[in-house]
Structure formats: C-alpha cells, structure tokens
Coordinates of C-alpha atoms in Angstrom, one line a residue:
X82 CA -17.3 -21.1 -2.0
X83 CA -14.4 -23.6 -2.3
X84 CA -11.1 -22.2 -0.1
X85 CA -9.0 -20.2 -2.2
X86 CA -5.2 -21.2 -2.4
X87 CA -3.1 -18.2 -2.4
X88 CA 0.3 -17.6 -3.9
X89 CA 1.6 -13.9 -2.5
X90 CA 4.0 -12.1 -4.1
X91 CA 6.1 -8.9 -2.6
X92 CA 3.9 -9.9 0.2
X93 CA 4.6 -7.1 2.1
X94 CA 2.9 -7.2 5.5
X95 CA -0.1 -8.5 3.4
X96 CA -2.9 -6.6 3.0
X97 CA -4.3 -8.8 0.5
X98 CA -4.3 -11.5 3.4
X99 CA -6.0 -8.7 5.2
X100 CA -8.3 -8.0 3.2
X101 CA -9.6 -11.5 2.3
X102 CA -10.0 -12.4 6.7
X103 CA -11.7 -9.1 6.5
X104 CA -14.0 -9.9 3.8
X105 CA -14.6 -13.8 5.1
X106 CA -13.1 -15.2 2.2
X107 CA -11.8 -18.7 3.4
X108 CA -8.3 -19.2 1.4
X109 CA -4.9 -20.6 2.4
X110 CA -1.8 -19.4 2.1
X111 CA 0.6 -21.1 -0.5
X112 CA 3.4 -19.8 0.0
X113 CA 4.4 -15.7 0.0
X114 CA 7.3 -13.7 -1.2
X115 CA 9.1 -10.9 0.8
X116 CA 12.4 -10.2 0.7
X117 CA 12.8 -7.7 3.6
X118 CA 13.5 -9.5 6.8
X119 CA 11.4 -7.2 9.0
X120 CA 8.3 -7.4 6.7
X121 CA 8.6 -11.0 6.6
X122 CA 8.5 -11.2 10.1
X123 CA 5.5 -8.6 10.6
X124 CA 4.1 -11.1 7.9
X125 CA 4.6 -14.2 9.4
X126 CA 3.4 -12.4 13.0
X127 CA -0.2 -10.9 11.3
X128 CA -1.1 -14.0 9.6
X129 CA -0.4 -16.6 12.1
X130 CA 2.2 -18.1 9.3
X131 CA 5.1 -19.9 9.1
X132 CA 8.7 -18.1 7.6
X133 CA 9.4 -21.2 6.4
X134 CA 6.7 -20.7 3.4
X135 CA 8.6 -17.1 2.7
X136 CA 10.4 -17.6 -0.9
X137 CA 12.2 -14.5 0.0
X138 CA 13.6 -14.0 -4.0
X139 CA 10.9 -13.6 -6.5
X140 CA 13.8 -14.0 -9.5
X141 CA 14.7 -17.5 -7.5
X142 CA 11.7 -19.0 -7.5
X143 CA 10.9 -21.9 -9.7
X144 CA 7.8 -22.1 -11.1
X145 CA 7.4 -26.3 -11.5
X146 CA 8.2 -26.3 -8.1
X147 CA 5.2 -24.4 -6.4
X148 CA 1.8 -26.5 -5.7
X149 CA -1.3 -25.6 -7.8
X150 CA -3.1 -22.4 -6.7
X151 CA -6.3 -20.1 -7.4
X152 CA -5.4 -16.5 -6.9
X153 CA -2.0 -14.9 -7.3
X154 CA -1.3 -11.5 -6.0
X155 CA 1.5 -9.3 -6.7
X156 CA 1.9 -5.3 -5.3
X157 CA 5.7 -5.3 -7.5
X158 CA 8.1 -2.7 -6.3
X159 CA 7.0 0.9 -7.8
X160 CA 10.0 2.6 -7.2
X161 CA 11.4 2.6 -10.6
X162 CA 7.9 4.1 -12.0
X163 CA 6.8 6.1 -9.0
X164 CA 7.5 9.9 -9.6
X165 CA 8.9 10.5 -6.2
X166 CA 11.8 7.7 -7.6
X167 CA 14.4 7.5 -10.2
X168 CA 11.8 6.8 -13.4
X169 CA 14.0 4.2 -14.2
X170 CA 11.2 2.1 -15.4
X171 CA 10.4 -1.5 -15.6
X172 CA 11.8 -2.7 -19.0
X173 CA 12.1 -6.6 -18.5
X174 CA 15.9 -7.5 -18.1
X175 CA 16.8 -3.9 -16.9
X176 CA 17.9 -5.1 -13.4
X177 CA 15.4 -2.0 -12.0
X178 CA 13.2 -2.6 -8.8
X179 CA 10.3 -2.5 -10.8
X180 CA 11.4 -4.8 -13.9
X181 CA 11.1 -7.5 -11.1
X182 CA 7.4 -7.7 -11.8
X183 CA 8.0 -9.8 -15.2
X184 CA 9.0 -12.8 -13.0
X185 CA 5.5 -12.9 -12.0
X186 CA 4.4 -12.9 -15.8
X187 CA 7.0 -16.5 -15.7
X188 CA 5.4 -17.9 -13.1
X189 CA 1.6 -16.7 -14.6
X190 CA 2.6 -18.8 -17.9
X191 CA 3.9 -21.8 -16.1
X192 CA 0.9 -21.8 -12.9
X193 CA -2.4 -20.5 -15.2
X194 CA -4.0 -19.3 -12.1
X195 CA -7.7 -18.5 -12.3
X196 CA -7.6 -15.1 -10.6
X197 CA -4.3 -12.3 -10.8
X198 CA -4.8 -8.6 -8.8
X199 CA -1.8 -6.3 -10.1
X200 CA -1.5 -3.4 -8.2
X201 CA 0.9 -0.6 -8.5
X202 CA 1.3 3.3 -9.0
X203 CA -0.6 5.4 -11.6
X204 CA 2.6 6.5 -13.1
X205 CA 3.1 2.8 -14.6
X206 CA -0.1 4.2 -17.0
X207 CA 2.0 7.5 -18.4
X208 CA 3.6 8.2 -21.6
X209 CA 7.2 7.2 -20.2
X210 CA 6.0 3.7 -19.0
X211 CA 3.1 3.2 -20.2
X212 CA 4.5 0.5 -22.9
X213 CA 5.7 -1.6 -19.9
X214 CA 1.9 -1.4 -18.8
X215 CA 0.2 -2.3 -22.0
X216 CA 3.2 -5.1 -22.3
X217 CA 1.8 -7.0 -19.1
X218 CA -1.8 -6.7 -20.4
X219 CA -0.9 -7.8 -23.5
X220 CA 1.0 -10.7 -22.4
X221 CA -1.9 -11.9 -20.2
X222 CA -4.0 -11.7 -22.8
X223 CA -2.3 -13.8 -25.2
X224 CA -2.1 -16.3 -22.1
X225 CA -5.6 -16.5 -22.1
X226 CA -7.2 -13.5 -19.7
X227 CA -9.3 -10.8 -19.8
X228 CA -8.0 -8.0 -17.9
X229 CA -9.8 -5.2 -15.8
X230 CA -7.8 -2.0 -15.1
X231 CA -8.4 1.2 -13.3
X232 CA -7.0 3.7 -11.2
X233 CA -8.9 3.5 -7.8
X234 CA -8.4 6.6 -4.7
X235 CA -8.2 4.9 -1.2
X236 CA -10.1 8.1 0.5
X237 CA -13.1 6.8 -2.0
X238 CA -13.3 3.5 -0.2
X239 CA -13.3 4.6 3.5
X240 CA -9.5 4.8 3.7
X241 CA -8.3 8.8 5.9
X242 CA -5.9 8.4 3.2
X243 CA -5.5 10.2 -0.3
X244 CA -3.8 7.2 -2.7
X245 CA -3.6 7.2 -6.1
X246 CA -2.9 3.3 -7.4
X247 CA -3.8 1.2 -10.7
X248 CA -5.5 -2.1 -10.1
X249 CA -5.7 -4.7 -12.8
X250 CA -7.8 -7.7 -12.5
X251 CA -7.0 -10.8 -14.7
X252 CA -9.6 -13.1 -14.4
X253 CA -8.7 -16.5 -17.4
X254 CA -11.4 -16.6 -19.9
X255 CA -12.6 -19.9 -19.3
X256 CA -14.2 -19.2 -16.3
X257 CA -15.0 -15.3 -16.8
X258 CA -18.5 -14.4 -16.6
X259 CA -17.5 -11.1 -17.5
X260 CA -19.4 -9.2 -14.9
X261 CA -16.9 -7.9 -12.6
X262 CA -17.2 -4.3 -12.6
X263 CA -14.8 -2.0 -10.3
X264 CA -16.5 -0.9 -6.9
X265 CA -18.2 2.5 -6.9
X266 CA -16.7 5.2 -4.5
X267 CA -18.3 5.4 -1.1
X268 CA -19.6 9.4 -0.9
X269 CA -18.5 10.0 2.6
X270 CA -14.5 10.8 3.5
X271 CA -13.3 9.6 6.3
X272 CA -11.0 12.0 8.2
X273 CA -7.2 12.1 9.6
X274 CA -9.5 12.2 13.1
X275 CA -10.8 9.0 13.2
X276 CA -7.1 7.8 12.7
X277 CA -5.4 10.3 15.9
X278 CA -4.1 8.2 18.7
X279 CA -4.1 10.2 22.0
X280 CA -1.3 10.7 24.6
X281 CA 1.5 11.5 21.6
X282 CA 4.9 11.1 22.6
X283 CA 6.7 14.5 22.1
X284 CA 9.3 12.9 19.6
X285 CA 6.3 12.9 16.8
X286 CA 6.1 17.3 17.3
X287 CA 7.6 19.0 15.1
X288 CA 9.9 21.6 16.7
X289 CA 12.7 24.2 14.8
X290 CA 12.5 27.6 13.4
X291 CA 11.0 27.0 10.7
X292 CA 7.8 25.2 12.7
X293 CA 7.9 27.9 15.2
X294 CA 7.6 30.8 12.3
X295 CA 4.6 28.7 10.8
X296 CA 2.7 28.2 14.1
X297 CA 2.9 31.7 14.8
X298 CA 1.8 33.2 11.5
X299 CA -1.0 30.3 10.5
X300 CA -4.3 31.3 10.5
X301 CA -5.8 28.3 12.2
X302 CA -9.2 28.7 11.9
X303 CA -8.5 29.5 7.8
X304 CA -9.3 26.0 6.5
X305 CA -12.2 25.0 8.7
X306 CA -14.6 27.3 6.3
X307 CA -13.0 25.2 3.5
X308 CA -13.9 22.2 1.0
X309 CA -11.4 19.5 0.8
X310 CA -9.7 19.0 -3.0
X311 CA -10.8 16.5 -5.3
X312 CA -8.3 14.2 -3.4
X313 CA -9.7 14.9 0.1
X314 CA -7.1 16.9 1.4
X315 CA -7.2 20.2 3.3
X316 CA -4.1 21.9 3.3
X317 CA -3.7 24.0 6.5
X318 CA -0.2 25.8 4.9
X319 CA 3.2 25.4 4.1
X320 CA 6.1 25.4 6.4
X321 CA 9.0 27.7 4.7
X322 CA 12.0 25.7 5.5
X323 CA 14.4 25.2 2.4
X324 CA 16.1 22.3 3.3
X325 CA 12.9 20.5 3.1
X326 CA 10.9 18.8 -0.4
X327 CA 7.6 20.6 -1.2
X328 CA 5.9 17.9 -0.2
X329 CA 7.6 17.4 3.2
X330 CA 6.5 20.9 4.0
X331 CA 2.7 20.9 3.2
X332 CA 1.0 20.5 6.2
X333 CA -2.7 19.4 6.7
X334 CA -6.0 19.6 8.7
X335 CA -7.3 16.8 10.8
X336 CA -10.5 17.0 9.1
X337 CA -9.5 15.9 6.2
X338 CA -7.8 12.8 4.7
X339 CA -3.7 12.4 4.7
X340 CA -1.9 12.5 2.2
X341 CA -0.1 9.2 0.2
X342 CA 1.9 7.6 3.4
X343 CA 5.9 7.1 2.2
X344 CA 8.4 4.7 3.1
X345 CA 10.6 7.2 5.0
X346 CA 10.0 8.9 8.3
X347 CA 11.0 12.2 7.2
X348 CA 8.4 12.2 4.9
X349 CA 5.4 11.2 7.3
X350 CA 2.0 14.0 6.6
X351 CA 2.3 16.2 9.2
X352 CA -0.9 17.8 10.8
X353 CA -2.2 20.5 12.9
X354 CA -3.7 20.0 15.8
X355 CA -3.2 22.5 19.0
X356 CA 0.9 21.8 17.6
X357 CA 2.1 20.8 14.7
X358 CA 3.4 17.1 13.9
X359 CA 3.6 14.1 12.5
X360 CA 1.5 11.2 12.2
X361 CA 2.8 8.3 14.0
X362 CA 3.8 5.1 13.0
X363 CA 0.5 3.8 14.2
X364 CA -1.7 5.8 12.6
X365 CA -0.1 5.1 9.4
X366 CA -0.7 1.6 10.2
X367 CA -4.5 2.3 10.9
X368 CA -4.6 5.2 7.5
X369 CA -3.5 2.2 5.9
X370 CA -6.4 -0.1 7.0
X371 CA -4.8 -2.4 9.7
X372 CA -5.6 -2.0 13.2
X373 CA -3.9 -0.9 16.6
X374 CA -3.8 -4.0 17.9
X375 CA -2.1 -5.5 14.7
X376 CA 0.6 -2.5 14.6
X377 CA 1.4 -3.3 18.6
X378 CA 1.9 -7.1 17.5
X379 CA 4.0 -6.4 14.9
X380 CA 5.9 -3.7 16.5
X381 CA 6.4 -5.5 20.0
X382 CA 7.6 -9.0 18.3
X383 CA 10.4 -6.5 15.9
X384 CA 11.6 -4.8 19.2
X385 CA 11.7 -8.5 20.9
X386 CA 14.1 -9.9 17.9
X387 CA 16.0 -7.5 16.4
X388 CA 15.9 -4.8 18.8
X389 CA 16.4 -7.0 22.5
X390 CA 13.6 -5.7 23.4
X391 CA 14.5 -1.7 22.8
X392 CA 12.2 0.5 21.7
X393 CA 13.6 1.1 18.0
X394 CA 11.6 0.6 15.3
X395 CA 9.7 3.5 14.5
X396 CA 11.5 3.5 11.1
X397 CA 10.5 0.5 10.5
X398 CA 6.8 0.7 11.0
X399 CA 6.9 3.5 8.8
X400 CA 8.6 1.9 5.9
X401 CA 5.5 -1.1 6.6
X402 CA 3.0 1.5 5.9
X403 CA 4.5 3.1 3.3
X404 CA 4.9 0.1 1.2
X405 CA 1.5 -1.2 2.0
X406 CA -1.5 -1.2 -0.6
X407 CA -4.4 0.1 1.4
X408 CA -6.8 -2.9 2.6
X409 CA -9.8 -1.0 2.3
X410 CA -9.7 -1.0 -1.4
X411 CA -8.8 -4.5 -1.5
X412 CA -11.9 -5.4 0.4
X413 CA -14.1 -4.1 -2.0
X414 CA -12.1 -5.6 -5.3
X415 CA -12.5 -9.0 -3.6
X416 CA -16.3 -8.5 -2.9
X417 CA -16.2 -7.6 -6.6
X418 CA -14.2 -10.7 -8.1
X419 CA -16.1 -13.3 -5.8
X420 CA -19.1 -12.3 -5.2
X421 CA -20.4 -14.4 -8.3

C-alpha cells in the first residue's frame, strides 16, 4: 500500500495519527490544524512533528494553497451540538464552534480527496440538528462520495470507556468498491481496572461532607452482584451534594467501564475503590487509548514550556482527553477502509 498523505483537521493531540502508527498504516503528515497552543504542542511532541506544519485557523486556510493529499480527517468542535453545551448548532455562517466544520466541506470541494472520516457527537443526528447532519452528507454526495455513517460505542472496541460518537466515512465514487462495512463490536468490556495507575497522589480523592456521608452509607459490596448497563457502566451510587451536576455526582465501580471523559476537571468519572476519587489525568489519557509513556511526554514537555518546569498542568491533560476521539475505534475504522 502506497503512503497515505494526510491532511488533519482540529487535530487535537491526534488520535487519528495514533491510530494509523498503531494500525501500521505508512502515511505522512501534510499539514494539521489545531488552534489550542497546548494541543499543538502535545501534537507536535506525540508525532515527532514540526509546529511549523500547524495551520492553527481552519476558517484561514486557503484551500489552492495546500499540497495534494489522500485522506482528510476532521473531529470539528461538538460543543455547539453536544447536549452537555449550549445547542447552539452548527448552521453554516452562524459564527458557532461547531458551524466551523463547513470550512472543511471548502476545502473537500477544492482538494477531492479520496478518503474523509467525520467524527462527532450523536446529538449532530437528532431532530434539532439533524438537518445540519444530512446537509454535510448531502453536500458530499453531490461532490461525488458515497458516505458511511453510524454511531459507534468506544467500550465495544476495547476502549474502559462508555462514548457515544457518529462516524461518517466518505470514500469518492470512483474508487469505491463499496465494501466497507463498519467493524463489529468486540464481546468482552474492558474495565476502569486495567486503566488504574497505582501510588495516587491524594489531590485526585475526593474529600468534603458530602463524600464523607456517601462513603459511610454505600453499600460497597452492592454492585459486585450486578450486570453493567447497555453502556458498560456500573454505577456504585450517587453522591448527594447539591452544588454539583447529576452527572458529576454519579459515581462508579472499577469493574466496569467510565463514563464519556469531559474537557473539565471537575467533571472527571469518579470511582470507588477503598476511597472514593477521581480518575487522573493519566488514566484519561490511557481510557482514551494513548499510553503512559505518551501522557508523561506530553505532560513533562507542557510543564518544561509553559509551566518552567512546575508541576501545573493537570487541567490541561484533562482538557486533552476530553477532547480526544478514542483511538481504539479509529483502529478498527482504518482496518475497515484499507484493508482492500
């Protein structure tokens, strides 16, 4: 198989790029787009490549300027669409986060790449977005592609991590055999345990009333006669605090997988293990599919330039995971599209 020449767009820390070393898919980097500085760096530091090739501003790019490439990726902002944001959609020209994803449909028309993955949350597919969905399909359609979409689980493809995202696959019609066929779920679930670092800093426990009243009223032996959801998850209880969202007070059992990793600290899945806490920013990192040794990179090269070499990035390395598509899936979409 020929290299395949890359363009990334909201790159991320790019777990597309992950996924395709992972996978042994030789391809080369074009150029990639990420407008945060400190993802752009944990970019640049992963992949062994250049800032220099960073276009930082999707809406500033210009199409006739970029060099000919094979597959373009593009994870576009979700907060607009996602229902833990603003549902201020993605109408093109609406200045929203996630109306930013029609300047990859520009560049599509100019480029005609051979191969486009799409990936973003399931709430792009309901009745209040939904025609900003069936807008991009169309559109590639009339541009010549046949187009692949489906809502995938990441705890169905090996992931200790419960996330909900739709995938679509444009693959141009001149070259489209029309076998590719989204991967089957793997039956086993992997767990929160296989993700646990040991030796946890006491920062990451969860300590305050409203902890102390659930640690001493918990049943903790309550969920281990108990089948995980459809989802995976194995809720443990709820903490009662009222300051708190919902969702920030569920807490879970390491056996089974975490919950959808955010962007902000504060909401971090927090487990039960002997005490109650969070996950760290590493094993968000490794829920996500990267590994230890890629978070210390990262994490150790932020500290060194923005930080002098103080430990202050926890934030960060959360935001990183949080934003992330999960590589595992990816793998098996790109054993999918090129196997043939």
């Amino acid at each position: 198989m020929k290299t395949v020449k890359l363009l990334s767009l909201f790159s991320g820390i790019g777990a597309f790029e992950k996924a395709l070393r992972n996978t042994s898919i030789d391809f080369d980097v074009i150029n990639y787009c990420e407008i945060d500085k400190y993802a752009s760096y944990a970019y640049s530091i992963l992949h062994d490549i250049s800032e220099q090739l960073n276009l930082c501003d999707v809406s500033k790019i210009n199409p006739d300027t970029l060099k000919e490439f094979d597959l373009l990726t593009h994870g576009s902002p979700c907060q607009s669409f996602s229902l833990a944001g603003k549902g201020e959609g993605g109408d093109e020209g609406s200045g929203t986060k996630s109306s930013l994803m029609w300047y990859t449909v520009d560049i599509i028309k100019k480029k005609l790449p051979k191969y486009i993955i799409w990936e973003n949350v399931k709430a792009v597919t309901c009745k209040r977005h939904r025609h900003n969905f069936l807008k991009y399909i169309d559109t590639l359609n009339k541009l010549g592609y046949n187009n692949y979409f489906k809502i995938l689980n990441s705890k169905d493809y090996g992931a200790p991590q419960s996330r909900e995202r739709v995938f679509v696959i444009s693959i141009r019609k001149d070259i489209d055999t029309c076998l590719f066929k989204f991967p089957k779920p793997i039956d086993s679930l992997t767990s929160i345990n296989s993700i646990l670092d040991e030796d946890i800093d006491k920062k990451y426990y969860c300590i305050n009333k409203y902890t102390r009243d659930f640690i001493n009223k918990v049943d903790r032996k309550a969920a281990d006669n108990k089948e995980p959801n459809k989802y995976g998850l194995l809720r443990v209880g709820e903490i009662k605090n009222p300051n708190a969202l919902d969702m920030n007070n569920r807490v879970f059992s390491t056996a089974s997988t975490c919950p959808t990793i955010l962007t902000g600290s504060h909401s971090v899945p927090k487990i039960m293990e002997y005490k109650l806490r969070r996950l760290t920013p590493c094993e968000c990192w490794k829920a996500t599919g990267f590994t230890q040794e890629d978070y210390w990179n990262v994490r150790n090269a932020l500290e060194l330039r923005f930080y002098n070499g103080k430990d202050k990035s926890d934030s960060k390395m959360y935001k990183m995971a949080g934003n992330s598509i999960v590589v595992n899936v990816l793998e098996h979409i790109l054993k999918e599209l090129f196997k043939n």
